[in-house]
Short mmCIF file of C-alpha atoms in Angstrom, two decimals:
data_model
loop_
_atom_site.label_atom_id
_atom_site.label_comp_id
_atom_site.label_asym_id
_atom_site.label_seq_id
_atom_site.Cartn_x
_atom_site.Cartn_y
_atom_site.Cartn_z
CA MET K 1136 -1.70 146.16 279.19
CA LEU K 1137 -3.28 144.70 276.03
CA SER K 1138 -3.68 141.35 277.57
CA ARG K 1139 -5.64 142.58 280.50
CA ARG K 1140 -7.88 144.75 278.16
CA ALA K 1141 -8.55 141.82 276.05
CA HIS K 1142 -9.71 139.86 278.98
CA HIS K 1143 -12.69 142.36 279.38
CA LEU K 1144 -13.65 142.60 275.92
CA ALA K 1145 -15.39 140.19 273.50
CA SER K 1146 -15.20 140.00 269.78
CA HIS K 1147 -18.51 139.83 267.81
CA SER K 1148 -18.71 139.12 263.88
CA ILE K 1149 -21.47 140.61 261.74
CA PRO K 1150 -21.95 139.27 258.12
CA THR K 1151 -22.55 141.96 255.52
CA SER K 1152 -23.64 141.81 251.88
CA CYS K 1153 -20.10 142.10 250.55
CA GLY K 1154 -18.88 138.93 252.44
CA TRP K 1155 -16.64 141.10 254.82
CA GLN K 1156 -17.17 140.88 258.37
CA LEU K 1157 -17.37 143.87 260.77
CA GLN K 1158 -15.75 143.18 264.22
CA TRP K 1159 -16.81 145.12 267.55
CA ARG K 1160 -15.89 144.81 270.86
CA SER K 1161 -18.06 145.11 273.98
CA LYS K 1162 -17.51 145.31 277.59
CA SER K 1163 -18.47 142.19 279.84
CA SER K 1164 -21.49 142.85 281.96
CA HIS K 1165 -20.48 140.59 284.96
CA ALA K 1166 -19.13 143.57 287.01
CA ARG K 1167 -20.56 143.86 290.58
CA ILE K 1168 -21.02 147.14 292.36
CA ALA K 1169 -19.35 147.09 295.74
CA LYS K 1170 -21.65 148.14 298.51
CA GLY K 1171 -21.20 148.59 302.41
CA ASP K 1172 -18.26 146.66 303.72
CA ASP K 1173 -17.09 145.61 300.43
CA LEU K 1174 -15.87 149.03 300.00
CA GLY K 1175 -13.09 148.39 302.77
CA PRO K 1176 -12.95 149.03 306.35
CA THR K 1177 -15.90 150.90 307.79
CA ARG K 1178 -17.09 152.51 311.00
CA SER K 1179 -20.82 153.05 311.71
CA GLY K 1180 -21.90 156.48 313.25
CA ASP K 1181 -25.06 157.63 314.64
CA TYR K 1182 -26.66 158.60 311.31
CA GLN K 1183 -24.17 157.47 308.43
CA THR K 1184 -21.17 155.06 307.74
CA PHE K 1185 -17.47 156.30 307.41
CA ARG K 1186 -14.81 154.41 305.47
CA ALA K 1187 -11.24 154.41 307.03
CA ARG K 1188 -8.56 155.78 305.40
CA ARG K 1189 -5.76 153.20 304.57
CA ASP K 1190 -2.90 155.66 305.41
CA GLY K 1191 -4.46 155.76 309.02
CA GLY K 1192 -4.64 159.26 309.02
CA GLY K 1193 -6.99 162.34 307.78
CA LYS K 1194 -10.64 162.68 308.15
CA GLU K 1195 -12.79 159.70 307.57
CA LEU K 1196 -14.69 159.62 304.42
CA PRO K 1197 -18.57 159.12 304.59
CA LEU K 1198 -20.11 156.54 302.25
CA PRO K 1199 -22.68 157.78 299.79
CA PRO K 1200 -26.26 157.41 300.61
CA LEU K 1201 -26.84 155.16 297.88
CA LEU K 1202 -24.23 152.47 299.46
CA ASP K 1203 -24.55 153.37 303.30
CA PRO K 1204 -26.38 150.45 304.83
CA LEU K 1205 -27.65 152.67 307.58
CA VAL K 1206 -29.20 154.98 305.08
CA ILE K 1207 -30.67 152.15 303.11
CA GLU K 1208 -32.30 150.42 306.07
CA ARG K 1209 -33.88 153.60 307.34
CA ARG K 1210 -35.42 154.59 303.89
CA ALA K 1211 -36.35 151.24 303.61
CA LEU K 1212 -38.79 151.57 306.81
CA TRP K 1213 -40.43 154.58 305.10
CA GLU K 1214 -40.67 153.03 301.63
CA ALA K 1215 -42.07 149.61 302.99
CA PRO K 1216 -45.98 149.35 302.18
CA LYS K 1217 -48.09 149.58 305.38
CA ALA K 1218 -49.55 146.47 306.22
CA GLN K 1219 -53.15 145.93 305.95
CA PRO K 1220 -55.28 146.06 309.10
CA LYS K 1221 -56.70 143.12 310.31
CA ALA K 1222 -60.46 143.17 311.20
CA ALA K 1223 -60.16 140.61 314.17
CA ASP K 1224 -57.68 143.16 315.74
CA PHE K 1225 -60.06 146.10 315.36
CA THR K 1226 -60.55 148.37 318.59
CA PRO K 1227 -64.50 148.92 319.36
CA PHE K 1228 -63.84 152.75 318.04
CA GLN K 1229 -62.27 151.28 314.74
CA LYS K 1230 -65.35 148.75 314.27
CA LYS K 1231 -67.64 151.73 314.56
CA ILE K 1232 -65.90 153.76 312.02
CA GLN K 1233 -65.76 150.72 309.50
CA ALA K 1234 -69.41 150.35 309.80
CA ASN K 1235 -70.14 154.10 309.63
CA PRO K 1236 -71.22 155.29 305.93
CA TYR K 1237 -70.57 158.89 306.67
CA ALA K 1238 -67.01 158.17 307.55
CA HIS K 1239 -66.51 156.50 304.17
CA ALA K 1240 -68.05 159.12 302.45
CA LEU K 1241 -65.75 161.84 304.18
CA SER K 1242 -62.64 159.57 303.82
CA SER K 1243 -62.86 159.36 300.10
CA PRO K 1244 -60.17 161.46 298.06
CA VAL K 1245 -60.87 165.14 297.85
CA ARG K 1246 -61.43 166.41 294.28
CA GLN K 1247 -62.51 169.86 293.11
CA CYS K 1248 -65.96 170.69 291.67
CA ARG K 1249 -65.71 172.16 288.23
CA ALA K 1250 -68.62 174.32 288.70
CA ASN K 1251 -68.01 176.20 291.84
CA ILE K 1252 -64.37 175.53 292.37
CA ILE K 1253 -64.78 174.06 295.73
CA LEU K 1254 -63.11 170.95 297.20
CA LEU K 1255 -65.39 168.01 298.38
CA PRO K 1256 -65.03 164.15 299.00
CA VAL K 1257 -65.38 162.33 295.64
CA ALA K 1258 -68.16 160.45 297.08
CA LEU K 1259 -70.24 163.58 297.23
CA LEU K 1260 -69.26 164.45 293.74
CA THR K 1261 -70.85 163.31 290.37
CA SER K 1262 -67.94 162.02 287.68
CA LEU K 1263 -68.09 162.16 284.14
CA HIS K 1264 -65.52 160.82 281.84
CA VAL K 1265 -64.96 161.05 277.88
CA ARG K 1266 -66.44 157.99 275.73
CA PRO K 1267 -66.54 157.90 272.02
CA HIS K 1268 -70.24 157.46 270.65
CA PRO K 1269 -70.42 154.09 269.16
CA THR K 1270 -71.95 155.24 265.95
CA THR K 1271 -70.35 158.62 265.22
CA GLY K 1272 -67.34 158.12 267.47
CA ASP K 1273 -67.61 161.78 268.72
CA PRO K 1274 -66.53 162.17 272.30
CA TRP K 1275 -69.15 162.33 274.84
CA LEU K 1276 -69.17 163.28 278.63
CA LEU K 1277 -70.81 160.29 280.43
CA PRO K 1278 -71.26 158.94 283.99
CA VAL K 1279 -69.26 155.60 283.07
CA SER K 1280 -68.44 155.37 286.81
CA LEU K 1281 -71.97 154.28 287.78
CA THR K 1282 -71.60 151.40 285.44
CA THR K 1283 -68.41 149.83 285.83
CA VAL K 1284 -65.88 149.10 288.61
CA GLN K 1285 -62.58 149.70 286.59
CA LYS K 1286 -60.54 151.87 288.76
CA TYR K 1287 -58.97 154.49 285.92
CA LEU K 1288 -61.29 155.91 283.36
CA GLY K 1289 -59.15 158.75 282.16
CA PRO K 1290 -59.24 162.48 283.50
CA PRO K 1291 -62.77 163.04 285.16
CA TYR K 1292 -65.09 165.80 285.18
CA HIS K 1293 -66.26 166.30 288.82
CA PHE K 1294 -69.19 168.70 289.78
CA VAL K 1295 -71.45 168.70 293.08
CA GLU K 1296 -73.67 165.94 293.40
CA SER K 1297 -77.00 167.61 292.27
CA GLN K 1298 -79.55 167.32 289.70
CA PHE K 1299 -80.45 170.79 289.83
CA LEU K 1300 -76.78 171.66 289.04
CA ALA K 1301 -76.43 168.96 286.15
CA LYS K 1302 -79.51 170.77 284.42
CA GLN K 1303 -77.83 174.21 284.85
CA LEU K 1304 -74.52 173.00 283.68
CA GLY K 1305 -76.23 171.88 280.19
CA LYS K 1306 -77.90 175.23 279.66
CA LYS K 1307 -75.93 177.63 277.27
CA LYS K 1308 -72.92 175.25 277.47
CA GLN K 1309 -72.00 176.23 280.88
CA TRP K 1310 -69.99 172.96 281.35
CA LEU K 1311 -67.48 174.02 278.98
CA ARG K 1312 -65.87 176.66 281.55
CA GLY K 1313 -65.24 173.67 283.85
CA VAL K 1314 -62.98 171.83 280.92
CA TYR K 1315 -59.54 172.03 282.29
CA ALA K 1316 -55.87 171.74 281.12
CA ARG K 1317 -55.67 167.98 281.90
CA PHE K 1318 -58.48 167.22 279.26
CA GLU K 1319 -56.35 169.20 276.51
CA GLU K 1320 -53.19 167.23 277.53
CA LYS K 1321 -54.83 163.92 277.50
CA PHE K 1322 -57.21 164.45 274.32
CA GLY K 1323 -56.16 167.28 272.43
CA GLY K 1324 -57.72 170.80 271.32
CA ASN K 1325 -59.34 169.10 268.38
CA VAL K 1326 -61.15 166.47 270.61
CA LEU K 1327 -62.40 169.13 272.99
CA LYS K 1328 -64.21 171.06 270.32
CA LYS K 1329 -66.36 168.08 269.26
CA LEU K 1330 -67.21 167.09 273.09
CA VAL K 1331 -70.67 166.63 273.66
CA TRP K 1332 -72.84 167.15 276.65
CA ARG K 1333 -76.20 165.21 276.58
CA GLU K 1334 -79.52 167.13 276.83
CA ASP K 1335 -80.79 164.60 279.14
CA LEU K 1336 -77.69 164.02 281.13
CA ALA K 1337 -79.32 165.08 284.42
CA GLN K 1338 -82.10 162.16 284.03
CA VAL K 1339 -79.55 159.63 282.61
CA ILE K 1340 -77.56 160.17 285.85
CA LEU K 1341 -80.75 159.89 288.06
CA ASP K 1342 -81.71 156.72 286.31
CA LEU K 1343 -78.27 155.14 286.98
CA LYS K 1344 -78.06 155.90 290.53
CA GLN K 1345 -81.65 154.55 290.88
CA LYS K 1346 -80.39 151.27 289.41
CA GLN K 1347 -77.59 150.96 291.66
CA LEU K 1348 -79.71 151.59 294.61
CA VAL K 1349 -82.12 148.89 293.58
CA LYS K 1350 -79.61 146.34 293.02
CA LYS K 1351 -78.29 146.97 296.51
CA LEU K 1352 -81.72 146.99 298.09
CA SER K 1353 -82.77 143.90 296.39
CA TRP K 1354 -80.25 141.93 298.01
CA SER K 1355 -81.12 143.34 301.54
CA THR K 1356 -84.96 142.77 300.89
CA GLY K 1357 -84.33 139.13 299.44
CA ILE K 1358 -83.92 137.38 302.61
CA LYS K 1359 -85.65 137.99 305.96
CA GLY K 1360 -83.71 139.15 308.93
CA ARG K 1361 -81.26 141.61 306.76
CA LEU K 1362 -83.52 144.29 307.79
CA THR K 1363 -85.52 145.15 310.80
CA PRO K 1364 -89.46 145.78 310.48
CA VAL K 1365 -90.77 148.63 312.71
CA ALA K 1366 -94.05 150.29 313.10
CA SER K 1367 -92.96 153.85 312.27
CA PRO K 1368 -89.71 156.01 312.36
CA ARG K 1369 -91.00 157.52 315.76
CA PRO K 1370 -88.36 157.34 318.60
CA GLU K 1371 -90.85 155.06 320.92
CA ASP K 1372 -91.13 152.72 317.94
CA ILE K 1373 -87.44 152.20 317.05
CA HIS K 1374 -86.09 152.38 320.75
CA GLN K 1375 -86.28 148.67 321.21
CA VAL K 1376 -83.94 147.94 318.26
CA ASP K 1377 -80.32 147.68 318.55
CA ASP K 1378 -77.83 149.23 316.37
CA VAL K 1379 -79.99 151.49 314.12
CA SER K 1380 -78.08 152.88 311.47
CA CYS K 1381 -81.15 154.61 309.45
CA ILE K 1382 -84.71 153.89 308.58
CA LEU K 1383 -86.23 153.21 305.28
CA ILE K 1384 -89.84 154.21 304.83
CA PHE K 1385 -92.21 152.64 302.09
CA ARG K 1386 -94.37 155.79 301.67
CA SER K 1387 -93.70 159.53 300.60
CA LEU K 1388 -92.21 162.15 303.17
CA ARG K 1389 -93.71 164.86 301.02
CA THR K 1390 -96.05 167.29 302.67
CA GLN K 1391 -98.25 170.26 301.44
CA ALA K 1392 -94.99 172.50 302.12
CA ASN K 1393 -93.16 170.64 299.37
CA GLU K 1394 -96.15 171.05 296.92
CA CYS K 1395 -96.22 174.85 297.72
CA ASN K 1396 -92.52 174.96 296.96
CA ASP K 1397 -92.69 173.06 293.67
CA ARG K 1398 -95.39 175.72 292.53
CA ALA K 1399 -93.00 178.58 293.66
CA LYS K 1400 -90.32 176.81 291.41
CA ASP K 1401 -92.69 176.56 288.46
CA LEU K 1402 -93.48 180.40 288.87
CA ALA K 1403 -89.73 181.27 289.21
CA ALA K 1404 -88.97 179.33 286.05
CA GLN K 1405 -91.87 180.89 284.09
CA MET K 1406 -90.72 184.54 285.14
CA ASP K 1407 -86.93 183.52 284.39
CA LYS K 1408 -88.30 182.40 280.65
CA TRP K 1409 -89.78 185.87 280.38
CA ALA K 1410 -87.06 187.70 281.63
CA SER K 1411 -84.51 185.87 279.10
CA TYR K 1412 -87.01 186.70 276.18
CA VAL K 1413 -86.83 190.46 276.96
CA ALA K 1414 -83.27 190.56 277.58
CA LYS K 1415 -82.60 188.84 273.98
CA ASN K 1416 -85.22 190.81 271.99
CA TYR K 1417 -84.63 194.36 273.71
CA MET K 1418 -80.92 193.95 273.78
CA ASP K 1419 -80.19 197.07 271.54
CA LYS K 1420 -82.51 199.05 274.02
CA LEU K 1421 -81.40 197.63 277.43
CA ASP K 1422 -77.56 196.99 276.68
CA PRO K 1423 -75.76 199.98 278.49
CA HIS K 1424 -72.85 199.42 276.16
CA ALA K 1425 -74.71 200.25 273.04
CA ALA K 1426 -75.67 203.94 273.96
CA PRO K 1427 -74.29 206.28 271.54
CA HIS K 1428 -72.08 208.00 274.05
CA VAL K 1429 -70.22 204.97 275.30
CA THR K 1430 -67.02 204.21 273.62
CA HIS K 1431 -65.63 201.26 275.41
CA LYS K 1432 -66.74 197.55 274.64
CA SER K 1433 -68.68 195.25 276.75
CA PRO K 1434 -66.64 193.31 279.35
CA SER K 1435 -65.82 189.50 278.49
CA TRP K 1436 -68.17 188.29 281.41
CA TYR K 1437 -71.31 190.51 279.95
CA SER K 1438 -73.41 188.00 277.96
CA GLU K 1439 -76.96 189.80 278.02
CA PRO K 1440 -78.57 192.75 279.62
CA VAL K 1441 -79.31 192.48 283.25
CA VAL K 1442 -83.00 192.13 283.86
CA PRO K 1443 -85.13 191.62 287.04
CA ARG K 1444 -85.17 187.91 287.99
CA LEU K 1445 -86.82 185.86 291.23
CA GLN K 1446 -83.69 183.68 291.28
CA PRO K 1447 -80.61 185.76 290.16
CA ARG K 1448 -78.13 182.96 290.97
CA ALA K 1449 -78.21 179.23 290.99
CA GLN K 1450 -78.31 177.93 294.62
CA PHE K 1451 -76.63 174.86 295.75
CA PRO K 1452 -78.74 172.90 298.04
CA GLU K 1453 -77.46 171.88 301.48
CA LEU K 1454 -76.86 168.35 302.24
CA ASP K 1455 -79.97 167.84 304.43
CA PHE K 1456 -81.87 164.58 305.44
CA ASN K 1457 -85.11 163.75 307.24
CA THR K 1458 -84.02 162.33 310.61
CA THR K 1459 -85.35 160.80 313.64
CA ILE K 1460 -84.21 160.22 317.22
CA TRP K 1461 -82.83 156.80 318.16
CA ARG K 1462 -81.43 156.48 321.79
CA GLY K 1463 -80.81 160.40 321.79
CA ARG K 1464 -78.64 160.48 318.55
CA LYS K 1465 -80.22 161.43 315.03
CA VAL K 1466 -80.49 158.65 312.39
CA ALA K 1467 -81.63 159.28 308.63
CA VAL K 1468 -84.98 158.45 307.35
CA TYR K 1469 -85.12 157.59 303.93
CA SER K 1470 -88.12 157.68 301.79
CA LEU K 1471 -87.86 154.86 298.87
CA THR K 1472 -90.84 156.25 296.87
CA ASP K 1473 -89.27 159.79 297.02
CA LEU K 1474 -85.75 158.53 296.09
CA LEU K 1475 -87.05 155.68 293.38
CA GLY K 1476 -90.61 156.64 292.61
CA GLU K 1477 -93.68 154.89 293.29
CA ASP K 1478 -93.42 152.29 290.67
CA LYS K 1479 -89.88 151.44 291.54
CA ALA K 1480 -90.56 151.13 295.00
CA ARG K 1481 -93.51 149.23 294.92
CA GLY K 1482 -91.69 146.74 292.64
CA LEU K 1483 -88.78 146.33 294.92
CA ILE K 1484 -90.92 145.06 297.95
CA GLN K 1485 -93.49 143.37 296.09
CA GLY K 1486 -93.21 139.73 296.53
CA SER K 1487 -90.72 140.11 299.26
CA VAL K 1488 -90.83 139.35 303.06
CA TYR K 1489 -91.14 142.88 303.66
CA ALA K 1490 -94.25 143.69 301.44
CA GLU K 1491 -96.84 144.19 304.13
CA GLU K 1492 -94.41 146.36 306.29
CA ASN K 1493 -94.59 150.17 306.60
CA CYS K 1494 -90.90 150.77 307.25
CA VAL K 1495 -87.76 149.05 308.21
CA ALA K 1496 -84.82 149.64 310.29
CA VAL K 1497 -81.23 148.98 308.76
CA LYS K 1498 -78.49 147.97 311.31
CA CYS K 1499 -75.23 149.57 311.71
CA ALA K 1500 -72.85 146.87 309.85
CA ARG K 1501 -69.95 146.75 307.29
CA HIS K 1502 -72.11 145.07 304.57
CA ASN K 1503 -74.73 147.60 304.74
CA VAL K 1504 -72.19 150.59 304.33
CA PRO K 1505 -72.49 150.60 300.41
CA MET K 1506 -76.23 150.72 300.41
CA GLU K 1507 -76.55 153.41 302.75
CA VAL K 1508 -73.61 155.66 300.91
CA LEU K 1509 -75.83 155.08 297.71
CA LEU K 1510 -79.06 156.25 299.68
CA MET K 1511 -77.14 159.27 301.00
CA ARG K 1512 -75.90 160.13 297.36
CA LEU K 1513 -79.18 159.71 295.68
CA GLN K 1514 -80.71 161.87 298.56
CA ALA K 1515 -78.26 164.57 297.84
CA TYR K 1516 -78.75 164.60 293.95
CA LEU K 1517 -82.57 164.73 294.18
CA ALA K 1518 -82.13 167.75 296.88
CA ARG K 1519 -83.63 171.02 295.77
CA PRO K 1520 -82.86 174.48 296.75
CA GLY K 1521 -85.31 176.20 298.96
CA PRO K 1522 -87.37 179.31 297.68
#
């Protein structure tokens, strides 16, 4: 017995400071795990493999799933990575989906908005990530996903693609309500206490989105033929153009109704300012919980007395676009002046082959999808709620 055991053990010597040598034995690592037929005679059933008994009687024993070749083979079919589709084998419908910017946006992963707790595709959300300040080292929430192609940037802070909402979250640190447990697990409570939301974050996001769009549009306006000039976005002027996906117009689409809406927004903002002033300075007289006969304390959601306001709740604008009709279906119309500003829009087409054109048509093609997604996201970010 000792000779057989010694065959599987090996001696090792370790020198010590006293000159003595300690000897220990370890098992040999050349053993091979038996699988399938190596375990003996087997019989394959419909769903599993059985091992025959040596005595010829009794019930057959099934092989463990980790050793059963039938189970391993079927599991491999499910665990094998799916082959990448080949563009040359696409059907006409698949080619349409591949060149559709709305399909790409809606097929992006679904994430939760931290402001209103709704689920939306991530292409319709603004993403912020924690990054240290280069000077102080304090953690800041920044839109680094707009400046890098790195896949994983840490736990994200998502909210609806809206400049109006970005400004609202910055007021009275409302964004703190959207910080969730994953942030604390990743960075710890001490880091969250130092987390900074920039006062001009809404404008920073807008500038980065405009910079992204200008970069994409510069590629399209740099060479003649990538965009198709048209007289106007009216149906009769674009009917003869094939495969129209959207229209880019170089002038503004704002009307007198938009100016009236802006004036109404300014009046509502002024009234909201004075309402907040009254609620803050006359809190002892307006607070119902401060009356002498009231014994209970104010609830946790109560922050200030309720006073009349023209806009009592934050409204989320719908994802609405200016459209025109091309061969019986709607296509989006984007104003580069409204999206980029007059100076950036003029600088984009100045000196290009489209400098003398009023508007151009963008063809439905896979290489135009990133640009159209950026147009859609910037249009959604600049949308404002109605009166």
